[in-house]
Short mmCIF file of C-alpha atoms in Angstrom, two decimals:
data_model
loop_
_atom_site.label_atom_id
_atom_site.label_comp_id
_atom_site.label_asym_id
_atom_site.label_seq_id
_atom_site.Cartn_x
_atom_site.Cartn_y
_atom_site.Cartn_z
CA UNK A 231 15.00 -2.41 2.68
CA UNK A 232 15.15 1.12 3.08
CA UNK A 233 11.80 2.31 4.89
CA UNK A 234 9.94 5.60 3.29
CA UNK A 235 8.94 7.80 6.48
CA UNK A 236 8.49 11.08 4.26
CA UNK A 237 6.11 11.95 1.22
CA UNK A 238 8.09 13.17 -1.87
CA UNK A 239 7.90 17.00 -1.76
CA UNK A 240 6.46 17.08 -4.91
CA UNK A 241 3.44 15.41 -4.50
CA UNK A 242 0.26 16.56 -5.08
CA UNK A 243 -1.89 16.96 -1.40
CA UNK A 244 -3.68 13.89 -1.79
CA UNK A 245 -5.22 10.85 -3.73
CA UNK A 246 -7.86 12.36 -6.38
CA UNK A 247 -10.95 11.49 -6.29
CA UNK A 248 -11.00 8.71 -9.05
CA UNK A 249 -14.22 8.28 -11.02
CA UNK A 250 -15.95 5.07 -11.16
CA UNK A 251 -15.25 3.34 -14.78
CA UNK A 252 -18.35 0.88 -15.14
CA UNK A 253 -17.25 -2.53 -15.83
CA UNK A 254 -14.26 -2.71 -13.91
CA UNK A 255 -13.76 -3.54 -10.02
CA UNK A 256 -11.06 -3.93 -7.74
CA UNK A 257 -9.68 -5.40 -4.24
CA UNK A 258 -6.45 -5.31 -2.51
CA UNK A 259 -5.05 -7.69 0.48
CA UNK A 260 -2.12 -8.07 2.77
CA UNK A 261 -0.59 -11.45 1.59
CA UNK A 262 3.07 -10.53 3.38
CA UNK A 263 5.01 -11.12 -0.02
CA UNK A 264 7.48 -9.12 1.41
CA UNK A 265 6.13 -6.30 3.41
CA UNK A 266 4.31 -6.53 6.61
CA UNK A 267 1.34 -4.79 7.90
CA UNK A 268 0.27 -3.62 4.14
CA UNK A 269 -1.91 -4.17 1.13
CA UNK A 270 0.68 -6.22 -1.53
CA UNK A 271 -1.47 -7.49 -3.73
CA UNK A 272 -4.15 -6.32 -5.98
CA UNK A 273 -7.16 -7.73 -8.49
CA UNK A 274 -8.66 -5.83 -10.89
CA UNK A 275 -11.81 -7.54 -12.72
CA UNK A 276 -12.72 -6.49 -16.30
CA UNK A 277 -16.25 -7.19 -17.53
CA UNK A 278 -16.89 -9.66 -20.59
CA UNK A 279 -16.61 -7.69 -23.76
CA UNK A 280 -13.88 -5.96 -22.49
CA UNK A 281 -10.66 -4.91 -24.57
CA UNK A 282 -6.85 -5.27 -23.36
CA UNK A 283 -4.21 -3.25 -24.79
CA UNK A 284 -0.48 -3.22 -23.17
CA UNK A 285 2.95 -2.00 -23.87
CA UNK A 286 6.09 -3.95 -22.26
CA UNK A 287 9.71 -3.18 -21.33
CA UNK A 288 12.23 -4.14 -23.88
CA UNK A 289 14.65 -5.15 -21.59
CA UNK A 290 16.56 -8.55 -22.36
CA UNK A 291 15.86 -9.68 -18.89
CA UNK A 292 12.07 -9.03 -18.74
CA UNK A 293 10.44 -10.76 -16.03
CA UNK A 294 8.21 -14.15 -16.85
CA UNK A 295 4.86 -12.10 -16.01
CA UNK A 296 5.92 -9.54 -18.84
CA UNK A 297 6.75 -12.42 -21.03
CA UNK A 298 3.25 -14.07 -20.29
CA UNK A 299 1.62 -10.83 -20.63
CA UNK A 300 3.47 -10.11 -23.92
CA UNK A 301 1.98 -13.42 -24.90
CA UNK A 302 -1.58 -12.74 -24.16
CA UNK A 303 -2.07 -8.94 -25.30
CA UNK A 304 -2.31 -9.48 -28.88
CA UNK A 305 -5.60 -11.69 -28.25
CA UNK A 306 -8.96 -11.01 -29.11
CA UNK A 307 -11.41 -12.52 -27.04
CA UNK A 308 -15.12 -11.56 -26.01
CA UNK A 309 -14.02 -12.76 -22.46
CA UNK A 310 -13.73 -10.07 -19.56
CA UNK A 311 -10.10 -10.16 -17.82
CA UNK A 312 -8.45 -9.61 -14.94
CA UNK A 313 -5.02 -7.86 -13.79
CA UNK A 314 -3.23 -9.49 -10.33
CA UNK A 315 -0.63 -7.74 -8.91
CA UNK A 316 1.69 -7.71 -6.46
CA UNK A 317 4.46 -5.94 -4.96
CA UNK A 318 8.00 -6.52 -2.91
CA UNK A 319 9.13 -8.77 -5.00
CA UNK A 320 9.30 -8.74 -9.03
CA UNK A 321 9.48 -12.29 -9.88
CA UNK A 322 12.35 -11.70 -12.35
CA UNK A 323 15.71 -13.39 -13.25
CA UNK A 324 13.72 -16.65 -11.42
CA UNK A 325 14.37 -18.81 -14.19
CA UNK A 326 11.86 -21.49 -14.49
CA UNK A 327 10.58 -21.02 -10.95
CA UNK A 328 9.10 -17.56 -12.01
CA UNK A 329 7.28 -19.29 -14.97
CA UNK A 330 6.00 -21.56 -12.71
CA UNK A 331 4.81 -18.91 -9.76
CA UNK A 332 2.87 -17.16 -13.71
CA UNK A 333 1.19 -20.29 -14.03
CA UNK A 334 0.07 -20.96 -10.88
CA UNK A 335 -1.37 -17.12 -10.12
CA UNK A 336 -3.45 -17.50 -13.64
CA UNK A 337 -4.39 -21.09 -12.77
CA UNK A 338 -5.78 -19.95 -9.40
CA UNK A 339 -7.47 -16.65 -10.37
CA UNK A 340 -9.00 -18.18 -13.88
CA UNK A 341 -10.53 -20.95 -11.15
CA UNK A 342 -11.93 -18.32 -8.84
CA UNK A 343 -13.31 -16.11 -11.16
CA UNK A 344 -14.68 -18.29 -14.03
CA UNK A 345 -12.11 -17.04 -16.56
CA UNK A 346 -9.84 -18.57 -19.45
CA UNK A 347 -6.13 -18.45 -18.04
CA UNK A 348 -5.33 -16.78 -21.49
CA UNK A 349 -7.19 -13.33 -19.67
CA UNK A 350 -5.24 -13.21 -16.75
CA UNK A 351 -2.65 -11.25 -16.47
CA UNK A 352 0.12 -11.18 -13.79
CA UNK A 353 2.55 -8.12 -13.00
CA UNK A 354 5.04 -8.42 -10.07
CA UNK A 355 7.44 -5.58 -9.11
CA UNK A 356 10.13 -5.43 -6.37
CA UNK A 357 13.26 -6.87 -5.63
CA UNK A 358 15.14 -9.01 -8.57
CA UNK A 359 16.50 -12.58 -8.34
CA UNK A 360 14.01 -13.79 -5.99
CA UNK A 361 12.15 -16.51 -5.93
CA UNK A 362 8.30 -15.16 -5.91
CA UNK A 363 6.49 -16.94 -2.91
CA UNK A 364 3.41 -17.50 -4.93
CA UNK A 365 1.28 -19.53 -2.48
CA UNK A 366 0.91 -16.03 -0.50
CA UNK A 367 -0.75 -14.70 -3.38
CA UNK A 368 -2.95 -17.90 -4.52
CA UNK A 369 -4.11 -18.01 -0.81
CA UNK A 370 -5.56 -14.66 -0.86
CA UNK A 371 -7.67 -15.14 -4.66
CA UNK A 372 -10.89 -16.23 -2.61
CA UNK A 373 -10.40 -13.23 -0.41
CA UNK A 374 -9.28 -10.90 -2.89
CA UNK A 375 -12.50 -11.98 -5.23
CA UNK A 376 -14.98 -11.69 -2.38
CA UNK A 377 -14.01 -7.94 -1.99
CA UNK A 378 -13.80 -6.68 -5.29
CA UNK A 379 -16.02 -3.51 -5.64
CA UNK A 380 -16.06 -0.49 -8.11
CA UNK A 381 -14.95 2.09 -6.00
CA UNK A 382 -11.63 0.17 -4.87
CA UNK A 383 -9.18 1.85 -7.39
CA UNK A 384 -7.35 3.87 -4.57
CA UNK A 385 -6.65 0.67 -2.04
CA UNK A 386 -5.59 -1.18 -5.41
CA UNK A 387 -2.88 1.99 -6.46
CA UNK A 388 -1.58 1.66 -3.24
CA UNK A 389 -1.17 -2.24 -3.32
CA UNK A 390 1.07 -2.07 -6.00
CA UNK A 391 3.58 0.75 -4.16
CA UNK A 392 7.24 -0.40 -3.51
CA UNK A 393 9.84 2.67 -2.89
CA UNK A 394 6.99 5.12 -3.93
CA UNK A 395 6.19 7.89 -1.51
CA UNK A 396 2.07 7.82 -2.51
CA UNK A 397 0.05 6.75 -4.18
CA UNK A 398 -0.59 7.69 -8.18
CA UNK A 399 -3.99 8.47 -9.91
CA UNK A 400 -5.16 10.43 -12.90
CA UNK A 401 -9.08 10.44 -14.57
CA UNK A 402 -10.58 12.60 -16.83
CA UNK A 403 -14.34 12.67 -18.64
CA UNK A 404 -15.25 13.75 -21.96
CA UNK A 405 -18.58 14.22 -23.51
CA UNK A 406 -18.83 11.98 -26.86
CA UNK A 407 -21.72 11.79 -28.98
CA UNK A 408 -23.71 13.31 -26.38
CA UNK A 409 -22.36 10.47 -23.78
CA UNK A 410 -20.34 11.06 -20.90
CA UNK A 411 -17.19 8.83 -21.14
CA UNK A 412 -14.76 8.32 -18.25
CA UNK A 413 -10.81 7.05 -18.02
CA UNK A 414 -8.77 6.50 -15.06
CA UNK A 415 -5.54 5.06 -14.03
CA UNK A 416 -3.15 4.13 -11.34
CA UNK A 417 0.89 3.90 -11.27
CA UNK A 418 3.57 3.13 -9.63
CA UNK A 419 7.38 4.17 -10.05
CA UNK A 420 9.74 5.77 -7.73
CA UNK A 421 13.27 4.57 -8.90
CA UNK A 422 14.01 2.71 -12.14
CA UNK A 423 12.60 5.07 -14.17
CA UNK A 424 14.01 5.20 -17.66
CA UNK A 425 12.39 5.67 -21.17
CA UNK A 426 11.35 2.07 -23.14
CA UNK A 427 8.27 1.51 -24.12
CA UNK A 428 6.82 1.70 -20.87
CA UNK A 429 8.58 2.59 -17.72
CA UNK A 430 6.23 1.74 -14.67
CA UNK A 431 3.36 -0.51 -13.84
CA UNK A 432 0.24 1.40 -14.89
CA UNK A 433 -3.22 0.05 -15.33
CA UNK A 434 -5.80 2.73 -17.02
CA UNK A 435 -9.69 1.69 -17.47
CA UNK A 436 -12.31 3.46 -19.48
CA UNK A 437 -15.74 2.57 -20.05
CA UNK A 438 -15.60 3.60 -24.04
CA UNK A 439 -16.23 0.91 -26.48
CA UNK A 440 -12.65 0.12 -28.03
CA UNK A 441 -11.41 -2.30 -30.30
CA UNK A 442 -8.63 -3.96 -29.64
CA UNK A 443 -6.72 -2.65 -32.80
CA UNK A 444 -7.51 0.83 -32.05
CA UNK A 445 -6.51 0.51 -28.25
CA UNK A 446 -3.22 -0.88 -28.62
CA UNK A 447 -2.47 1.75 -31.80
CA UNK A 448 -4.05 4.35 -29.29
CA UNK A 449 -1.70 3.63 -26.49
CA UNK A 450 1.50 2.60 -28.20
CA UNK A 451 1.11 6.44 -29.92
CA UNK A 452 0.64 7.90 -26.43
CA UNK A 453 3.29 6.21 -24.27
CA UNK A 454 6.05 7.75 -26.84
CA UNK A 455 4.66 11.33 -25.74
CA UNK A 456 4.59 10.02 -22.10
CA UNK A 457 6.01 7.37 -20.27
CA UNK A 458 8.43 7.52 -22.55
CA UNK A 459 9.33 10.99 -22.36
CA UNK A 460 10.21 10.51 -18.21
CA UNK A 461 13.43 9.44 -16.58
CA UNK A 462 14.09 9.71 -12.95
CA UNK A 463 17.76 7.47 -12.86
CA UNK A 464 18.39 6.00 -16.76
CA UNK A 465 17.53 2.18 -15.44
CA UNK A 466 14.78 0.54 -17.13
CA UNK A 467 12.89 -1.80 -15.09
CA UNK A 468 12.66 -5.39 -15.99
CA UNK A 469 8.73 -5.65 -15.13
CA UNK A 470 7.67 -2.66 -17.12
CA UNK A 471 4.20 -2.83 -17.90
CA UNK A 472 1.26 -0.75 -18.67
CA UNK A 473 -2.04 -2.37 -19.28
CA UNK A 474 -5.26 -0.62 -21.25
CA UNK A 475 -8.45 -1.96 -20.43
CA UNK A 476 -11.79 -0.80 -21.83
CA UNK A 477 -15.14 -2.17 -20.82
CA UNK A 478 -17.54 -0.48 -23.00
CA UNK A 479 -20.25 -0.09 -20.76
CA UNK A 480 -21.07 3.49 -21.62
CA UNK A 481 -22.09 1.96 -25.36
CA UNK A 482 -20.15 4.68 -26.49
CA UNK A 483 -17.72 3.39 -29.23
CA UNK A 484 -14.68 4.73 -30.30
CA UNK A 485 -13.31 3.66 -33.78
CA UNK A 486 -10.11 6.18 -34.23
CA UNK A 487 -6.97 6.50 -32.50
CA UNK A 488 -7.15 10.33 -32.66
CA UNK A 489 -9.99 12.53 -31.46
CA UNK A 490 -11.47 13.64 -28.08
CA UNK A 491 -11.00 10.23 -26.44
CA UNK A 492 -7.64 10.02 -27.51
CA UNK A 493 -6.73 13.28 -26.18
CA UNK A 494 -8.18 12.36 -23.11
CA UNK A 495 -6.29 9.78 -22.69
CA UNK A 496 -3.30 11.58 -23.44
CA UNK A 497 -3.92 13.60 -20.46
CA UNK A 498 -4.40 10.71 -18.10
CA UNK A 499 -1.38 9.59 -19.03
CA UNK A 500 0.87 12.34 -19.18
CA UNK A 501 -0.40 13.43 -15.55
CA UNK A 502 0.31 10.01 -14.22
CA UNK A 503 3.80 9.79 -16.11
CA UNK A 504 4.63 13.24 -14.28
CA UNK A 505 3.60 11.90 -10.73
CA UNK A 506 6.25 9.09 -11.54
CA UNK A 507 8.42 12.00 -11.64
CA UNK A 508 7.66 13.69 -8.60
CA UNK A 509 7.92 10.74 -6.64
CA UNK A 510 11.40 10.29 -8.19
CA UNK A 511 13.50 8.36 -5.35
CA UNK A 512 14.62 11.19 -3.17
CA UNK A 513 13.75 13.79 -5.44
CA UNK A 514 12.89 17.53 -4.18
CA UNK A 515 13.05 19.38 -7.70
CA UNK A 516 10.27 18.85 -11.06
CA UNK A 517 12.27 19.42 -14.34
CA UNK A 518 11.15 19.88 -17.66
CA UNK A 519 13.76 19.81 -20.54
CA UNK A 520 12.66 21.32 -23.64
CA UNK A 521 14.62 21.05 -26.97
CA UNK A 522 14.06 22.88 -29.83
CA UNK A 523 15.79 24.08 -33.08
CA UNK A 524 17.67 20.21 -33.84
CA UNK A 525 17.84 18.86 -37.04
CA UNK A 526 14.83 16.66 -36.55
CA UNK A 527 12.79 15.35 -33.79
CA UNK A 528 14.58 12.03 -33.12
CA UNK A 529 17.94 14.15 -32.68
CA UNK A 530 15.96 16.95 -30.43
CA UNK A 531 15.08 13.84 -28.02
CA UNK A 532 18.50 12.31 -27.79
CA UNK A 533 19.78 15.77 -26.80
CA UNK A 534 16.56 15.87 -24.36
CA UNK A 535 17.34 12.88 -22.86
CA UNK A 536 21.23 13.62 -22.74
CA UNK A 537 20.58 16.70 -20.39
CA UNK A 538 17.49 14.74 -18.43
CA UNK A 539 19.90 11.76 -17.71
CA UNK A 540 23.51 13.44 -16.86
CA UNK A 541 24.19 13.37 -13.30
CA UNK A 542 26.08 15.92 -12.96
CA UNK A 543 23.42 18.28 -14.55
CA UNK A 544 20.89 16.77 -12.07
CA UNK A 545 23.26 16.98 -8.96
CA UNK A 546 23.74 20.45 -9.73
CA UNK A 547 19.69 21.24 -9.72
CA UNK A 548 19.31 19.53 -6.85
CA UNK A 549 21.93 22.12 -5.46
CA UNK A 550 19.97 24.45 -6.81
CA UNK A 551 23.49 25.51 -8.83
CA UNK A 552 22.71 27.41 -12.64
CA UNK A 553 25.95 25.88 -13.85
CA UNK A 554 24.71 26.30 -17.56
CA UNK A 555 28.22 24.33 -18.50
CA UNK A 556 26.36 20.59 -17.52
CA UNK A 557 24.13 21.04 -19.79
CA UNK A 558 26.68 22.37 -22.78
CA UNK A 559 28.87 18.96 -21.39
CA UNK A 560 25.33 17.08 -22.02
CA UNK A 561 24.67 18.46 -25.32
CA UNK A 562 28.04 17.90 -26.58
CA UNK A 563 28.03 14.15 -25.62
CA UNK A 564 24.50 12.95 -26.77
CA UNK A 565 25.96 12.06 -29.89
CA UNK A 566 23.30 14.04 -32.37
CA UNK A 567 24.57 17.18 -34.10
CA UNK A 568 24.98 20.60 -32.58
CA UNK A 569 27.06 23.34 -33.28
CA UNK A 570 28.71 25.45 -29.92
CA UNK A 571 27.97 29.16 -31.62
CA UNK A 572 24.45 28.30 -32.20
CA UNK A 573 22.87 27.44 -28.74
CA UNK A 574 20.66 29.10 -27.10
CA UNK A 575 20.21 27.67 -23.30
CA UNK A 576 17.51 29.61 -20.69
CA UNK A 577 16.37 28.48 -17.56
CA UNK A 578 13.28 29.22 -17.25
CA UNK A 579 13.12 33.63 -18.52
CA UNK A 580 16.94 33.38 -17.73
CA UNK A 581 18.37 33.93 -20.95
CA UNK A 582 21.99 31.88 -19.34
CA UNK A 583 24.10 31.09 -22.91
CA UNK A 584 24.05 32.16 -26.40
CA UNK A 585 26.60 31.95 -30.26
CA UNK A 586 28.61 30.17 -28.12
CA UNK A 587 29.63 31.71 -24.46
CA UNK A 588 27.78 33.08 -22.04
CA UNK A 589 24.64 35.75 -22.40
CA UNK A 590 25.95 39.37 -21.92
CA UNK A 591 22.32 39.76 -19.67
CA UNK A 592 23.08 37.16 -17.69
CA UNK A 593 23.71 37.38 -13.94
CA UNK A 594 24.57 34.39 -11.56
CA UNK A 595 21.74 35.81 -9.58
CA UNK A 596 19.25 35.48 -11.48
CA UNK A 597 20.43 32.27 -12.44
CA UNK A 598 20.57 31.04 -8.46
CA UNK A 599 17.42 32.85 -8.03
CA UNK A 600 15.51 30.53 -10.12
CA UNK A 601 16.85 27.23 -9.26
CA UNK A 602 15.49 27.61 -5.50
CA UNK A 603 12.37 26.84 -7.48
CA UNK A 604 10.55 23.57 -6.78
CA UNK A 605 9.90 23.93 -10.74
CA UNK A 606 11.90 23.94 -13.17
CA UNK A 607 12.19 24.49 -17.25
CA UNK A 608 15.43 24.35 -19.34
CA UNK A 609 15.34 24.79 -22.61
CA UNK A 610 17.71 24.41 -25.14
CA UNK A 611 17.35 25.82 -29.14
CA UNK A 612 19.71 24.18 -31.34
CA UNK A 613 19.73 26.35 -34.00
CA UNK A 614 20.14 23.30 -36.51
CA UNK A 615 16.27 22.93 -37.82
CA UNK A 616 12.59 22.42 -36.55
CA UNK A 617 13.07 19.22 -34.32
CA UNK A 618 11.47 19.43 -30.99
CA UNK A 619 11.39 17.08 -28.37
CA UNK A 620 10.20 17.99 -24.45
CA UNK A 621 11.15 14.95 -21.25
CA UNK A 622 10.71 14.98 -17.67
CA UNK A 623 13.06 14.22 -15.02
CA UNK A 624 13.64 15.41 -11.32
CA UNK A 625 17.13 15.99 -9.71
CA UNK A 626 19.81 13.82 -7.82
CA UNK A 627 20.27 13.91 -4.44
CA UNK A 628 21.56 11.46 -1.15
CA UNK A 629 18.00 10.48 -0.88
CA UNK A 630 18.27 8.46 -4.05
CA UNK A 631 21.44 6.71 -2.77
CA UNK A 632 19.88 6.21 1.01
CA UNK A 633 16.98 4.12 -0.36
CA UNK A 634 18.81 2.30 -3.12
CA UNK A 635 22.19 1.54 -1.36
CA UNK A 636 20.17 -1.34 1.49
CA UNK A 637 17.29 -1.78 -1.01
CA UNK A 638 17.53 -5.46 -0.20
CA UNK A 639 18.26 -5.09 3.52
#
């Protein structure tokens, strides 16, 4: 496997400083799954009362911890719960081996910690078609539930790292009723990053009183504004998961899906969605498409998604080229409407293309001049009608095809 020796330039200068979310504690251990020499696997303990809300990929060859996951979610229990993870190895395409290595993670966590196998769930990400050596894992559950502690959120984000560069957090606190309420979260994604349903592993606590009806509207609403909205490479993992856990130990309850908390949360969640981003496998540019002017929002995303996702529009950021006519190619193919003598393309204040050729203001200078950025918006008007639609992607370079091409080796 390709070894990471550089951070991704885009990351931020360190791991924040995560507040502690009552009710929930963590502990990571080297098991040697597949890596050596580094924390692999992760617990996270929820307190009784607690609330579980998840979205899954929707990929036909999902792994059997998304499956068992998928299975669980939709239960309500008064029972606390707790997330295992573990990286190098994703535990899919294993047939009935991988069911097997589900049941016997649960079994052995549910016996160390006291709870129902039905509020345990598994994630495994890594390399596909493996058989998961799950006795590493069930070895370490006395170990991993001896050292679980609430201030153990950063040793658990970087447990769960594969190809990533660092590791990924994102908190905020709001005041509710007087009440101080606090979220935070930890991902991981580097390659494999594609839009559907959710595009990562993520894990997100809060201490707000939730019920589970109200979490899982709450977060299915958010991931389509972001972890939805990102694509580093178009492939959509098949262990996809992000998991929503709320304790209520503040006693503060929250009984809508819109509001302060929810906007809260959509900040966690965006932020961690862009890290994803930055730490897009060999990426060195941050690009934000921005659509406007399509005949509705659906159409306005497809054309999003069409420029985020074209190589050839991302190869030519990454060579920090303004060739305005990827992103015409892009439009033209994404299948939603668009007519040529109606677009308006900028990059960035670069007014680049307009009814239908290039901007008489324009100058390939200024066009060069603002692709050295590290940064990037284009944005795109349709002309067509008031659909909008904004994604995130990075660019394309030979990194992505150094770590990917002896992935397995």
């Amino acid at each position: 496997m390709a070894t990471i020796d550089t951070v991704s330039p885009l990351a931020p200068a360190g791991f924040p400083d995560l507040p502690v979310v009552q009710g929930v504690s963590f502990a990571a251990v080297a098991a040697g799954v597949k890596y050596q020499g580094r924390k692999d696997v992760t617990l996270m303990q929820l307190a009784p009362g607690s609330t579980v809300a998840g979205v899954f990929t929707k990929s036909s060859t999902r792994s059997a911890n998304v499956l068992d996951c998928q299975a669980k979610v939709g239960v309500d229990s008064d029972q606390g719960a707790a997330f295992i993870i573990n990286s190098g190895n994703s535990n899919a395409f294993t047939g009935r081996a991988g069911e097997g290595s589900v049941e016997a993670i649960c079994a052995a966590v549910a016996g160390a910690t006291g709870l129902p196998e039905e509020r345990v769930f598994t994630s495994s990400t890594g390399v596909i078609g493996e058989r998961l050596p799950h006795d590493k894992i069930t070895s370490k559950i006395g170990e991993l539930v001896e050292g679980l502690s609430e201030d153990g959120i950063e040793d658990a984000a970087q447990a769960i790292m594969t190809t990533d560069t660092f590791a990924k957090g994102a908190s905020a606190v709001v005041e509710i009723d007087g009440k101080p309420v606090t979220i935070a979260g930890i991902a991981k994604g580097s390659g494999m990053i594609a839009p559907d349903m959710a595009t990562m592993l993520v894990y997100i606590f809060t201490d707000a009183k939730v019920s589970r009806e109200v979490l899982q509207t709450m977060l299915s609403g958010l991931t389509d504004k972001t972890f939805n909205c990102i694509t580093v490479d178009t492939d959509t993992s098949t262990s996809d998961t992000l998991l929503l856990g709320a304790t209520g130990a503040s006693g503060v309850e929250v009984t809508e899906a819109t509001g302060v908390f929810a906007d809260a949360l959509h900040k966690v969640m965006l932020e961690l969605s862009h890290l994803v981003v930055r730490d897009g496998e060999g990426a060195t540019k941050f690009v934000e498409v921005q659509v406007t002017g399509a005949t509705n929002d659906a159409d306005a995303r497809t054309h999003a998604l069409a420029i985020a996702n074209s190589p050839l529009v991302k190869t030519a950021i990454a060579g920090e080229d303004p060739n305005w006519g990827r992103v015409v190619m892009a439009i033209g193919k994404s299948g939603a409407p668009a007519d040529r003598d109606l677009l308006r393309i900028c990059f960035g204040h670069v007014l680049v293309a307009e009814k239908g050729w290039v901007a008489e203001s324009y100058t390939e200078e200024a066009g060069a001049a603002y692709m050295t950025q590290q940064e990037l918006v284009l944005s795109v008007d349709l002309g067509l009608g008031e659909g909008t639609a904004t994604v995130w992607t990075c660019d394309l370079t030979h990194g992505y095809i150094t770590i990917n091409a002896d992935y397995r080796s």
